PDB file of C-alpha atoms in Angstrom:
ATOM      1  CA  MET P   1     -28.466  37.285  52.284  1.00  0.00           C
ATOM      2  CA  SER P   2     -31.977  36.143  51.039  1.00  0.00           C
ATOM      3  CA  ARG P   3     -34.090  38.073  48.998  1.00  0.00           C
ATOM      4  CA  SER P   4     -36.751  40.434  50.519  1.00  0.00           C
ATOM      5  CA  PRO P   5     -40.586  39.376  49.437  1.00  0.00           C
ATOM      6  CA  VAL P   6     -40.673  43.008  47.669  1.00  0.00           C
ATOM      7  CA  ALA P   7     -37.506  41.791  45.969  1.00  0.00           C
ATOM      8  CA  VAL P   8     -38.841  38.540  44.956  1.00  0.00           C
ATOM      9  CA  GLY P   9     -42.225  40.249  43.689  1.00  0.00           C
ATOM     10  CA  ARG P  10     -40.033  42.684  41.259  1.00  0.00           C
ATOM     11  CA  VAL P  11     -37.872  39.662  39.816  1.00  0.00           C
ATOM     12  CA  ARG P  12     -41.122  37.289  38.796  1.00  0.00           C
ATOM     13  CA  PRO P  13     -42.449  39.669  36.580  1.00  0.00           C
ATOM     14  CA  ARG P  14     -39.459  40.261  34.714  1.00  0.00           C
ATOM     15  CA  ALA P  15     -38.902  36.694  34.430  1.00  0.00           C
ATOM     16  CA  ALA P  16     -41.969  36.564  33.004  1.00  0.00           C
ATOM     17  CA  LEU P  17     -41.799  39.262  30.536  1.00  0.00           C
ATOM     18  CA  GLY P  18     -38.663  37.568  29.434  1.00  0.00           C
ATOM     19  CA  ALA P  19     -40.385  34.328  28.685  1.00  0.00           C
ATOM     20  CA  LEU P  20     -42.718  35.830  26.834  1.00  0.00           C
ATOM     21  CA  GLY P  21     -39.942  37.879  24.863  1.00  0.00           C
ATOM     22  CA  VAL P  22     -38.375  34.747  23.694  1.00  0.00           C
ATOM     23  CA  LEU P  23     -41.763  32.902  22.614  1.00  0.00           C
ATOM     24  CA  TRP P  24     -42.822  35.648  20.834  1.00  0.00           C
ATOM     25  CA  ARG P  25     -39.324  35.590  18.607  1.00  0.00           C
ATOM     26  CA  PHE P  26     -39.728  31.887  18.666  1.00  0.00           C
ATOM     27  CA  SER P  27     -42.831  32.448  16.628  1.00  0.00           C
ATOM     28  CA  ARG P  28     -41.278  34.611  14.510  1.00  0.00           C
ATOM     29  CA  PRO P  29     -43.716  37.750  14.594  1.00  0.00           C
ATOM     30  CA  HIS P  30     -43.480  38.794  10.925  1.00  0.00           C
ATOM     31  CA  THR P  31     -45.356  35.474  10.163  1.00  0.00           C
ATOM     32  CA  LEU P  32     -47.617  35.436  12.886  1.00  0.00           C
ATOM     33  CA  ILE P  33     -48.753  38.821  11.799  1.00  0.00           C
ATOM     34  CA  GLY P  34     -49.199  37.887   8.097  1.00  0.00           C
ATOM     35  CA  THR P  35     -51.507  34.935   9.299  1.00  0.00           C
ATOM     36  CA  SER P  36     -53.447  36.379  12.029  1.00  0.00           C
ATOM     37  CA  LEU P  37     -54.250  39.624   9.831  1.00  0.00           C
ATOM     38  CA  SER P  38     -55.223  37.072   6.875  1.00  0.00           C
ATOM     39  CA  ILE P  39     -57.775  35.760   8.811  1.00  0.00           C
ATOM     40  CA  VAL P  40     -58.943  38.877   9.707  1.00  0.00           C
ATOM     41  CA  ALA P  41     -59.144  40.138   6.758  1.00  0.00           C
ATOM     42  CA  LEU P  42     -61.268  37.170   5.134  1.00  0.00           C
ATOM     43  CA  TYR P  43     -63.397  37.426   7.854  1.00  0.00           C
ATOM     44  CA  ALA P  44     -64.197  41.522   7.290  1.00  0.00           C
ATOM     45  CA  ILE P  45     -65.036  40.801   3.443  1.00  0.00           C
ATOM     46  CA  ALA P  46     -67.338  38.144   4.329  1.00  0.00           C
ATOM     47  CA  ALA P  47     -68.703  40.174   6.983  1.00  0.00           C
ATOM     48  CA  SER P  48     -69.252  43.205   4.300  1.00  0.00           C
ATOM     49  CA  LEU P  49     -71.156  40.431   2.341  1.00  0.00           C
ATOM     50  CA  ASP P  50     -73.304  39.625   5.429  1.00  0.00           C
ATOM     51  CA  ARG P  51     -71.510  35.692   5.164  1.00  0.00           C
ATOM     52  CA  ALA P  52     -69.717  36.049   8.382  1.00  0.00           C
ATOM     53  CA  SER P  53     -70.107  33.402  11.122  1.00  0.00           C
ATOM     54  CA  GLY P  54     -70.089  34.597  14.973  1.00  0.00           C
ATOM     55  CA  ALA P  55     -66.990  36.969  16.329  1.00  0.00           C
ATOM     56  CA  ALA P  56     -66.124  33.757  18.755  1.00  0.00           C
ATOM     57  CA  ASP P  57     -65.501  31.744  15.635  1.00  0.00           C
ATOM     58  CA  LEU P  58     -63.259  34.521  14.757  1.00  0.00           C
ATOM     59  CA  LEU P  59     -61.288  34.380  18.012  1.00  0.00           C
ATOM     60  CA  TRP P  60     -60.930  30.364  17.849  1.00  0.00           C
ATOM     61  CA  THR P  61     -59.532  30.537  14.195  1.00  0.00           C
ATOM     62  CA  LEU P  62     -57.057  33.330  15.275  1.00  0.00           C
ATOM     63  CA  LEU P  63     -55.945  31.225  17.902  1.00  0.00           C
ATOM     64  CA  ALA P  64     -55.787  27.966  15.936  1.00  0.00           C
ATOM     65  CA  GLY P  65     -54.210  29.861  12.914  1.00  0.00           C
ATOM     66  CA  ALA P  66     -51.789  30.902  15.771  1.00  0.00           C
ATOM     67  CA  CYS P  67     -50.582  27.633  16.856  1.00  0.00           C
ATOM     68  CA  VAL P  68     -50.281  26.472  13.299  1.00  0.00           C
ATOM     69  CA  ASN P  69     -48.015  29.235  12.549  1.00  0.00           C
ATOM     70  CA  VAL P  70     -45.773  28.395  15.933  1.00  0.00           C
ATOM     71  CA  PHE P  71     -45.595  24.971  14.925  1.00  0.00           C
ATOM     72  CA  ILE P  72     -44.521  25.710  11.200  1.00  0.00           C
ATOM     73  CA  VAL P  73     -41.532  27.942  12.282  1.00  0.00           C
ATOM     74  CA  GLY P  74     -40.941  26.237  15.388  1.00  0.00           C
ATOM     75  CA  ILE P  75     -40.320  23.108  14.022  1.00  0.00           C
ATOM     76  CA  ASN P  76     -38.018  24.652  11.485  1.00  0.00           C
ATOM     77  CA  GLN P  77     -35.975  26.385  14.594  1.00  0.00           C
ATOM     78  CA  VAL P  78     -35.773  22.677  16.138  1.00  0.00           C
ATOM     79  CA  GLU P  79     -34.636  20.931  13.216  1.00  0.00           C
ATOM     80  CA  ASP P  80     -31.971  23.582  11.830  1.00  0.00           C
ATOM     81  CA  VAL P  81     -29.975  24.518  15.423  1.00  0.00           C
ATOM     82  CA  GLU P  82     -26.706  24.472  13.644  1.00  0.00           C
ATOM     83  CA  ILE P  83     -27.729  26.115  10.660  1.00  0.00           C
ATOM     84  CA  ASP P  84     -29.579  28.738  12.355  1.00  0.00           C
ATOM     85  CA  ARG P  85     -26.578  29.476  14.626  1.00  0.00           C
ATOM     86  CA  LEU P  86     -24.870  30.647  11.480  1.00  0.00           C
ATOM     87  CA  ASN P  87     -27.682  32.505   9.703  1.00  0.00           C
ATOM     88  CA  LYS P  88     -30.090  33.213  12.490  1.00  0.00           C
ATOM     89  CA  PRO P  89     -27.799  33.279  15.631  1.00  0.00           C
ATOM     90  CA  TRP P  90     -30.679  35.718  17.508  1.00  0.00           C
ATOM     91  CA  LEU P  91     -33.366  33.063  16.817  1.00  0.00           C
ATOM     92  CA  PRO P  92     -34.347  31.652  20.929  1.00  0.00           C
ATOM     93  CA  ILE P  93     -32.746  28.274  20.448  1.00  0.00           C
ATOM     94  CA  ALA P  94     -29.283  29.004  18.285  1.00  0.00           C
ATOM     95  CA  ALA P  95     -29.280  31.768  20.959  1.00  0.00           C
ATOM     96  CA  GLY P  96     -29.156  29.521  23.936  1.00  0.00           C
ATOM     97  CA  GLU P  97     -32.402  31.210  25.654  1.00  0.00           C
ATOM     98  CA  LEU P  98     -34.686  28.229  25.045  1.00  0.00           C
ATOM     99  CA  SER P  99     -33.439  24.922  25.312  1.00  0.00           C
ATOM    100  CA  LEU P 100     -34.218  22.543  22.301  1.00  0.00           C
ATOM    101  CA  ASP P 101     -36.213  20.057  24.848  1.00  0.00           C
ATOM    102  CA  ALA P 102     -38.285  23.383  25.743  1.00  0.00           C
ATOM    103  CA  GLY P 103     -38.664  24.137  21.681  1.00  0.00           C
ATOM    104  CA  ARG P 104     -40.135  20.526  21.179  1.00  0.00           C
ATOM    105  CA  ARG P 105     -42.608  20.965  23.967  1.00  0.00           C
ATOM    106  CA  ILE P 106     -43.710  23.908  22.321  1.00  0.00           C
ATOM    107  CA  VAL P 107     -43.834  22.536  19.336  1.00  0.00           C
ATOM    108  CA  ALA P 108     -45.555  19.303  20.452  1.00  0.00           C
ATOM    109  CA  LEU P 109     -48.463  21.830  22.147  1.00  0.00           C
ATOM    110  CA  ALA P 110     -48.545  23.764  18.945  1.00  0.00           C
ATOM    111  CA  ALA P 111     -49.545  20.727  16.999  1.00  0.00           C
ATOM    112  CA  ILE P 112     -52.112  19.462  19.120  1.00  0.00           C
ATOM    113  CA  ALA P 113     -54.097  22.562  20.505  1.00  0.00           C
ATOM    114  CA  PRO P 114     -55.157  23.880  16.849  1.00  0.00           C
ATOM    115  CA  LEU P 115     -56.244  19.927  15.897  1.00  0.00           C
ATOM    116  CA  ALA P 116     -58.134  19.933  19.254  1.00  0.00           C
ATOM    117  CA  MET P 117     -59.814  22.915  18.335  1.00  0.00           C
ATOM    118  CA  ALA P 118     -60.501  22.065  14.724  1.00  0.00           C
ATOM    119  CA  VAL P 119     -62.523  18.769  15.970  1.00  0.00           C
ATOM    120  CA  THR P 120     -65.094  20.995  17.087  1.00  0.00           C
ATOM    121  CA  GLN P 121     -64.818  23.939  14.657  1.00  0.00           C
ATOM    122  CA  GLY P 122     -65.952  21.686  11.834  1.00  0.00           C
ATOM    123  CA  VAL P 123     -64.401  19.454   8.728  1.00  0.00           C
ATOM    124  CA  VAL P 124     -63.026  22.050   6.883  1.00  0.00           C
ATOM    125  CA  GLU P 125     -60.960  23.491   9.708  1.00  0.00           C
ATOM    126  CA  LEU P 126     -59.886  20.226  10.391  1.00  0.00           C
ATOM    127  CA  VAL P 127     -58.822  19.860   7.210  1.00  0.00           C
ATOM    128  CA  ALA P 128     -56.902  22.933   6.617  1.00  0.00           C
ATOM    129  CA  VAL P 129     -55.292  22.267   9.934  1.00  0.00           C
ATOM    130  CA  THR P 130     -54.332  19.040   9.140  1.00  0.00           C
ATOM    131  CA  ILE P 131     -53.025  19.997   5.942  1.00  0.00           C
ATOM    132  CA  ALA P 132     -50.477  22.878   7.147  1.00  0.00           C
ATOM    133  CA  LEU P 133     -49.154  21.055   9.945  1.00  0.00           C
ATOM    134  CA  ALA P 134     -48.260  18.035   7.559  1.00  0.00           C
ATOM    135  CA  ILE P 135     -46.846  20.536   4.674  1.00  0.00           C
ATOM    136  CA  GLY P 136     -44.948  22.710   7.445  1.00  0.00           C
ATOM    137  CA  TRP P 137     -43.387  19.435   9.209  1.00  0.00           C
ATOM    138  CA  ALA P 138     -42.287  17.992   5.616  1.00  0.00           C
ATOM    139  CA  TYR P 139     -40.584  21.235   4.856  1.00  0.00           C
ATOM    140  CA  SER P 140     -38.479  20.895   7.559  1.00  0.00           C
ATOM    141  CA  CYS P 141     -38.461  17.404   8.748  1.00  0.00           C
ATOM    142  CA  PRO P 142     -36.483  14.302   7.678  1.00  0.00           C
ATOM    143  CA  PRO P 143     -36.993  12.174   5.920  1.00  0.00           C
ATOM    144  CA  LEU P 144     -38.407  14.571   3.282  1.00  0.00           C
ATOM    145  CA  ARG P 145     -36.954  17.637   4.370  1.00  0.00           C
ATOM    146  CA  LEU P 146     -38.637  19.668   1.132  1.00  0.00           C
ATOM    147  CA  LYS P 147     -36.516  22.774   2.473  1.00  0.00           C
ATOM    148  CA  ARG P 148     -33.486  20.885   0.477  1.00  0.00           C
ATOM    149  CA  TYR P 149     -34.925  21.607  -2.706  1.00  0.00           C
ATOM    150  CA  PRO P 150     -35.933  24.774  -3.827  1.00  0.00           C
ATOM    151  CA  ALA P 151     -39.022  24.245  -6.087  1.00  0.00           C
ATOM    152  CA  MET P 152     -40.398  21.961  -3.489  1.00  0.00           C
ATOM    153  CA  ALA P 153     -39.540  24.384  -0.700  1.00  0.00           C
ATOM    154  CA  ALA P 154     -40.841  27.785  -2.738  1.00  0.00           C
ATOM    155  CA  GLY P 155     -43.977  25.494  -3.715  1.00  0.00           C
ATOM    156  CA  SER P 156     -44.874  24.780   0.126  1.00  0.00           C
ATOM    157  CA  ILE P 157     -44.581  27.811   1.321  1.00  0.00           C
ATOM    158  CA  THR P 158     -47.068  29.058  -1.590  1.00  0.00           C
ATOM    159  CA  PHE P 159     -49.638  26.464  -1.161  1.00  0.00           C
ATOM    160  CA  VAL P 160     -50.028  27.196   2.288  1.00  0.00           C
ATOM    161  CA  ARG P 161     -49.850  30.675   2.412  1.00  0.00           C
ATOM    162  CA  SER P 162     -52.077  30.845  -0.733  1.00  0.00           C
ATOM    163  CA  LEU P 163     -54.517  28.284  -0.886  1.00  0.00           C
ATOM    164  CA  VAL P 164     -54.749  26.608   2.500  1.00  0.00           C
ATOM    165  CA  VAL P 165     -55.304  29.970   4.265  1.00  0.00           C
ATOM    166  CA  ASN P 166     -57.510  31.910   1.833  1.00  0.00           C
ATOM    167  CA  LEU P 167     -59.546  29.237   0.781  1.00  0.00           C
ATOM    168  CA  GLY P 168     -59.671  27.336   4.061  1.00  0.00           C
ATOM    169  CA  VAL P 169     -60.343  30.087   6.523  1.00  0.00           C
ATOM    170  CA  TRP P 170     -63.077  31.830   3.830  1.00  0.00           C
ATOM    171  CA  LEU P 171     -65.002  28.387   3.550  1.00  0.00           C
ATOM    172  CA  HIS P 172     -64.931  27.796   7.205  1.00  0.00           C
ATOM    173  CA  PHE P 173     -66.298  31.416   7.790  1.00  0.00           C
ATOM    174  CA  ALA P 174     -68.632  31.611   4.742  1.00  0.00           C
ATOM    175  CA  GLY P 175     -69.053  28.256   3.294  1.00  0.00           C
ATOM    176  CA  THR P 176     -69.314  28.347  -0.497  1.00  0.00           C
ATOM    177  CA  PRO P 177     -69.742  30.017  -3.027  1.00  0.00           C
ATOM    178  CA  ILE P 178     -66.295  31.167  -2.388  1.00  0.00           C
ATOM    179  CA  SER P 179     -66.323  35.235  -3.309  1.00  0.00           C
ATOM    180  CA  ALA P 180     -64.497  36.878  -6.309  1.00  0.00           C
ATOM    181  CA  GLY P 181     -62.641  39.004  -3.484  1.00  0.00           C
ATOM    182  CA  VAL P 182     -61.256  35.899  -2.209  1.00  0.00           C
ATOM    183  CA  TRP P 183     -60.112  34.224  -5.752  1.00  0.00           C
ATOM    184  CA  ALA P 184     -58.111  37.407  -5.972  1.00  0.00           C
ATOM    185  CA  LEU P 185     -56.604  37.577  -2.967  1.00  0.00           C
ATOM    186  CA  THR P 186     -55.345  33.686  -3.496  1.00  0.00           C
ATOM    187  CA  ALA P 187     -54.270  34.675  -6.819  1.00  0.00           C
ATOM    188  CA  VAL P 188     -52.156  37.668  -5.622  1.00  0.00           C
ATOM    189  CA  THR P 189     -50.824  36.078  -2.720  1.00  0.00           C
ATOM    190  CA  VAL P 190     -49.199  33.204  -5.122  1.00  0.00           C
ATOM    191  CA  PRO P 191     -46.678  35.309  -6.641  1.00  0.00           C
ATOM    192  CA  PHE P 192     -46.210  37.157  -3.427  1.00  0.00           C
ATOM    193  CA  SER P 193     -45.738  33.876  -1.209  1.00  0.00           C
ATOM    194  CA  PHE P 194     -43.126  32.790  -3.736  1.00  0.00           C
ATOM    195  CA  ALA P 195     -41.767  35.654  -3.534  1.00  0.00           C
ATOM    196  CA  ILE P 196     -41.230  35.513   0.147  1.00  0.00           C
ATOM    197  CA  ALA P 197     -40.325  31.917  -0.053  1.00  0.00           C
ATOM    198  CA  VAL P 198     -37.336  32.666  -2.839  1.00  0.00           C
ATOM    199  CA  LEU P 199     -36.105  35.800  -0.969  1.00  0.00           C
ATOM    200  CA  LYS P 200     -36.012  34.804   2.614  1.00  0.00           C
ATOM    201  CA  ASP P 201     -33.386  32.507   1.785  1.00  0.00           C
ATOM    202  CA  VAL P 202     -30.913  35.306   0.477  1.00  0.00           C
ATOM    203  CA  PRO P 203     -29.076  36.334   3.929  1.00  0.00           C
ATOM    204  CA  ASP P 204     -28.243  32.512   4.398  1.00  0.00           C
ATOM    205  CA  ILE P 205     -26.477  32.007   1.814  1.00  0.00           C
ATOM    206  CA  ASP P 206     -23.513  31.105   3.933  1.00  0.00           C
ATOM    207  CA  GLY P 207     -25.154  28.463   6.040  1.00  0.00           C
ATOM    208  CA  ASP P 208     -27.092  27.259   3.848  1.00  0.00           C
ATOM    209  CA  ARG P 209     -24.203  26.101   1.451  1.00  0.00           C
ATOM    210  CA  ARG P 210     -22.359  25.031   4.277  1.00  0.00           C
ATOM    211  CA  PHE P 211     -24.834  22.380   5.075  1.00  0.00           C
ATOM    212  CA  GLY P 212     -25.939  21.510   1.714  1.00  0.00           C
ATOM    213  CA  ILE P 213     -29.042  23.365   1.532  1.00  0.00           C
ATOM    214  CA  ALA P 214     -29.484  24.048  -1.895  1.00  0.00           C
ATOM    215  CA  THR P 215     -31.667  27.001  -1.861  1.00  0.00           C
ATOM    216  CA  PHE P 216     -32.675  29.127  -4.928  1.00  0.00           C
ATOM    217  CA  SER P 217     -29.713  31.717  -3.636  1.00  0.00           C
ATOM    218  CA  VAL P 218     -27.446  29.142  -3.352  1.00  0.00           C
ATOM    219  CA  ARG P 219     -27.735  28.011  -6.922  1.00  0.00           C
ATOM    220  CA  LEU P 220     -28.117  31.420  -8.515  1.00  0.00           C
ATOM    221  CA  GLY P 221     -26.996  34.010  -6.307  1.00  0.00           C
ATOM    222  CA  PRO P 222     -28.290  36.548  -4.636  1.00  0.00           C
ATOM    223  CA  ARG P 223     -28.824  39.650  -7.120  1.00  0.00           C
ATOM    224  CA  PRO P 224     -30.969  37.053  -9.685  1.00  0.00           C
ATOM    225  CA  VAL P 225     -33.116  35.761  -6.864  1.00  0.00           C
ATOM    226  CA  LEU P 226     -33.439  39.459  -6.082  1.00  0.00           C
ATOM    227  CA  ALA P 227     -35.123  40.147  -9.547  1.00  0.00           C
ATOM    228  CA  VAL P 228     -37.280  36.876  -9.466  1.00  0.00           C
ATOM    229  CA  GLY P 229     -38.710  38.313  -6.488  1.00  0.00           C
ATOM    230  CA  VAL P 230     -38.793  41.620  -7.280  1.00  0.00           C
ATOM    231  CA  GLY P 231     -40.799  40.541 -10.807  1.00  0.00           C
ATOM    232  CA  ALA P 232     -42.940  38.219  -9.443  1.00  0.00           C
ATOM    233  CA  LEU P 233     -44.320  41.253  -6.601  1.00  0.00           C
ATOM    234  CA  THR P 234     -44.253  43.559  -9.583  1.00  0.00           C
ATOM    235  CA  ALA P 235     -46.792  41.310 -11.509  1.00  0.00           C
ATOM    236  CA  ALA P 236     -49.040  40.746  -8.635  1.00  0.00           C
ATOM    237  CA  GLY P 237     -49.292  44.539  -8.140  1.00  0.00           C
ATOM    238  CA  VAL P 238     -49.557  45.458 -11.237  1.00  0.00           C
ATOM    239  CA  GLY P 239     -51.888  42.721 -12.520  1.00  0.00           C
ATOM    240  CA  MET P 240     -54.419  43.211  -9.063  1.00  0.00           C
ATOM    241  CA  ALA P 241     -54.451  47.021 -10.210  1.00  0.00           C
ATOM    242  CA  ILE P 242     -55.758  45.974 -13.504  1.00  0.00           C
ATOM    243  CA  ALA P 243     -57.666  42.576 -13.218  1.00  0.00           C
ATOM    244  CA  GLY P 244     -59.136  44.011  -9.686  1.00  0.00           C
ATOM    245  CA  PRO P 245     -61.568  46.912 -10.632  1.00  0.00           C
ATOM    246  CA  LEU P 246     -63.260  44.785 -13.288  1.00  0.00           C
ATOM    247  CA  LEU P 247     -63.246  41.743 -11.410  1.00  0.00           C
ATOM    248  CA  LEU P 248     -64.537  42.985  -7.920  1.00  0.00           C
ATOM    249  CA  HIS P 249     -67.794  44.643  -8.269  1.00  0.00           C
ATOM    250  CA  GLN P 250     -68.308  45.060  -4.899  1.00  0.00           C
ATOM    251  CA  ALA P 251     -65.208  46.571  -4.089  1.00  0.00           C
ATOM    252  CA  ASP P 252     -63.773  50.315  -4.694  1.00  0.00           C
ATOM    253  CA  ALA P 253     -61.983  50.499  -7.570  1.00  0.00           C
ATOM    254  CA  ILE P 254     -59.726  53.409  -6.370  1.00  0.00           C
ATOM    255  CA  VAL P 255     -58.893  52.193  -3.364  1.00  0.00           C
ATOM    256  CA  LEU P 256     -57.659  49.156  -4.947  1.00  0.00           C
ATOM    257  CA  VAL P 257     -55.395  50.584  -7.924  1.00  0.00           C
ATOM    258  CA  ALA P 258     -54.225  53.144  -5.429  1.00  0.00           C
ATOM    259  CA  GLY P 259     -52.865  50.647  -3.406  1.00  0.00           C
ATOM    260  CA  GLN P 260     -51.368  48.010  -5.096  1.00  0.00           C
ATOM    261  CA  LEU P 261     -49.505  51.338  -7.665  1.00  0.00           C
ATOM    262  CA  VAL P 262     -48.428  52.515  -3.923  1.00  0.00           C
ATOM    263  CA  GLY P 263     -47.102  49.048  -3.132  1.00  0.00           C
ATOM    264  CA  VAL P 264     -45.330  48.648  -6.231  1.00  0.00           C
ATOM    265  CA  ALA P 265     -43.864  52.398  -6.271  1.00  0.00           C
ATOM    266  CA  ALA P 266     -42.615  51.436  -2.647  1.00  0.00           C
ATOM    267  CA  LEU P 267     -41.400  47.774  -3.906  1.00  0.00           C
ATOM    268  CA  TRP P 268     -38.921  49.044  -6.429  1.00  0.00           C
ATOM    269  CA  TRP P 269     -37.588  52.336  -4.333  1.00  0.00           C
ATOM    270  CA  TRP P 270     -36.601  49.808  -1.538  1.00  0.00           C
ATOM    271  CA  ALA P 271     -35.018  47.441  -4.196  1.00  0.00           C
ATOM    272  CA  LEU P 272     -32.729  49.690  -6.216  1.00  0.00           C
ATOM    273  CA  ARG P 273     -31.381  50.703  -3.396  1.00  0.00           C
ATOM    274  CA  VAL P 274     -30.811  47.398  -1.481  1.00  0.00           C
ATOM    275  CA  ASP P 275     -27.528  45.636  -1.343  1.00  0.00           C
ATOM    276  CA  PRO P 276     -28.056  41.684  -1.986  1.00  0.00           C
ATOM    277  CA  ALA P 277     -24.690  40.965  -0.990  1.00  0.00           C
ATOM    278  CA  ASP P 278     -24.943  42.519   2.405  1.00  0.00           C
ATOM    279  CA  PRO P 279     -27.295  40.013   4.526  1.00  0.00           C
ATOM    280  CA  VAL P 280     -28.349  42.740   7.120  1.00  0.00           C
ATOM    281  CA  ALA P 281     -29.367  45.326   4.493  1.00  0.00           C
ATOM    282  CA  PHE P 282     -31.364  42.564   2.649  1.00  0.00           C
ATOM    283  CA  ALA P 283     -32.950  41.383   5.958  1.00  0.00           C
ATOM    284  CA  GLY P 284     -34.351  44.850   5.933  1.00  0.00           C
ATOM    285  CA  PHE P 285     -35.706  44.612   2.679  1.00  0.00           C
ATOM    286  CA  TYR P 286     -37.352  41.092   3.014  1.00  0.00           C
ATOM    287  CA  GLN P 287     -39.279  42.505   5.991  1.00  0.00           C
ATOM    288  CA  ARG P 288     -40.760  45.394   3.817  1.00  0.00           C
ATOM    289  CA  VAL P 289     -41.912  42.857   1.663  1.00  0.00           C
ATOM    290  CA  TRP P 290     -43.577  41.113   4.585  1.00  0.00           C
ATOM    291  CA  GLN P 291     -45.456  44.269   4.688  1.00  0.00           C
ATOM    292  CA  LEU P 292     -46.459  44.562   1.166  1.00  0.00           C
ATOM    293  CA  PHE P 293     -47.891  41.379   2.153  1.00  0.00           C
ATOM    294  CA  PHE P 294     -49.962  42.634   5.066  1.00  0.00           C
ATOM    295  CA  GLY P 295     -50.834  45.749   2.846  1.00  0.00           C
ATOM    296  CA  GLU P 296     -52.561  43.248   0.099  1.00  0.00           C
ATOM    297  CA  TYR P 297     -54.809  42.507   2.889  1.00  0.00           C
ATOM    298  CA  LEU P 298     -55.312  45.644   4.037  1.00  0.00           C
ATOM    299  CA  VAL P 299     -56.267  47.398   0.668  1.00  0.00           C
ATOM    300  CA  VAL P 300     -58.484  44.393  -0.191  1.00  0.00           C
ATOM    301  CA  THR P 301     -60.484  44.197   2.542  1.00  0.00           C
ATOM    302  CA  ALA P 302     -60.604  48.429   2.635  1.00  0.00           C
ATOM    303  CA  ALA P 303     -61.912  48.316  -0.915  1.00  0.00           C
ATOM    304  CA  TYR P 304     -64.834  45.831   0.206  1.00  0.00           C
ATOM    305  CA  LEU P 305     -65.942  47.950   3.200  1.00  0.00           C
ATOM    306  CA  ILE P 306     -65.437  51.368   1.313  1.00  0.00           C
ATOM    307  CA  GLY P 307     -67.405  49.849  -1.443  1.00  0.00           C
TER     308      GLY P 307
END
């Protein structure tokens, strides 16, 4: 029996929503939110200092940043299908919700689009986009496949998250000189990005070991890696609480100190209660680390807007 026009009309929106849901999960939402929040926070700081470019520039930069993010996380999923079937079987390609060919097409579009936009947005954005795409490709793809080498893998993620994003986006929005707040964000996101890079592999030990990916978690075990990550995050928070009020004269000192101390307290509360040998529990802890990463940008931006 053929479907009625009403029934067909009901199915199509559901299919569209389902496709958007698959694309959303393919983009690894926590990384996409982190990239977007970084861009908005840097723009807000520039605006508070009367150095921001137009709002349209912010929208184009957000779109370019989102595309670069999708390329980096997407190319990793395209190259790691078998590993993801063990470590992250809910990801769209590993789960069979998205074909490998479709994944490749999305990744190709996500690389071409920001490059095309950057050509019209200036040299700084073009350089930042090109560097981020190149490092994302080198991290996941042969012959380099930097993710096989723990120091190179952590360095790649840290370099993009801390230097390319913060300095590249700021220079595009506001030019030189670089604000003290941006240098502070760059400094604090180095240990944050490093911690994210090493902690993300803790729940994936079994699959990484089986496929010869010698992460820090595989080499050292989950508990030492947890200690390293928590140590880096604690140093970042305490360091910003001490140095922030001394160096960021245009920011509100109370907001800076209170925000950092609350973040460090929350970190230790979560860390002391997580079992690093439990992949599900640790994945939840890892998502909370991302929330602290978001919080850094929110706290520093709020301090500038209030100050």
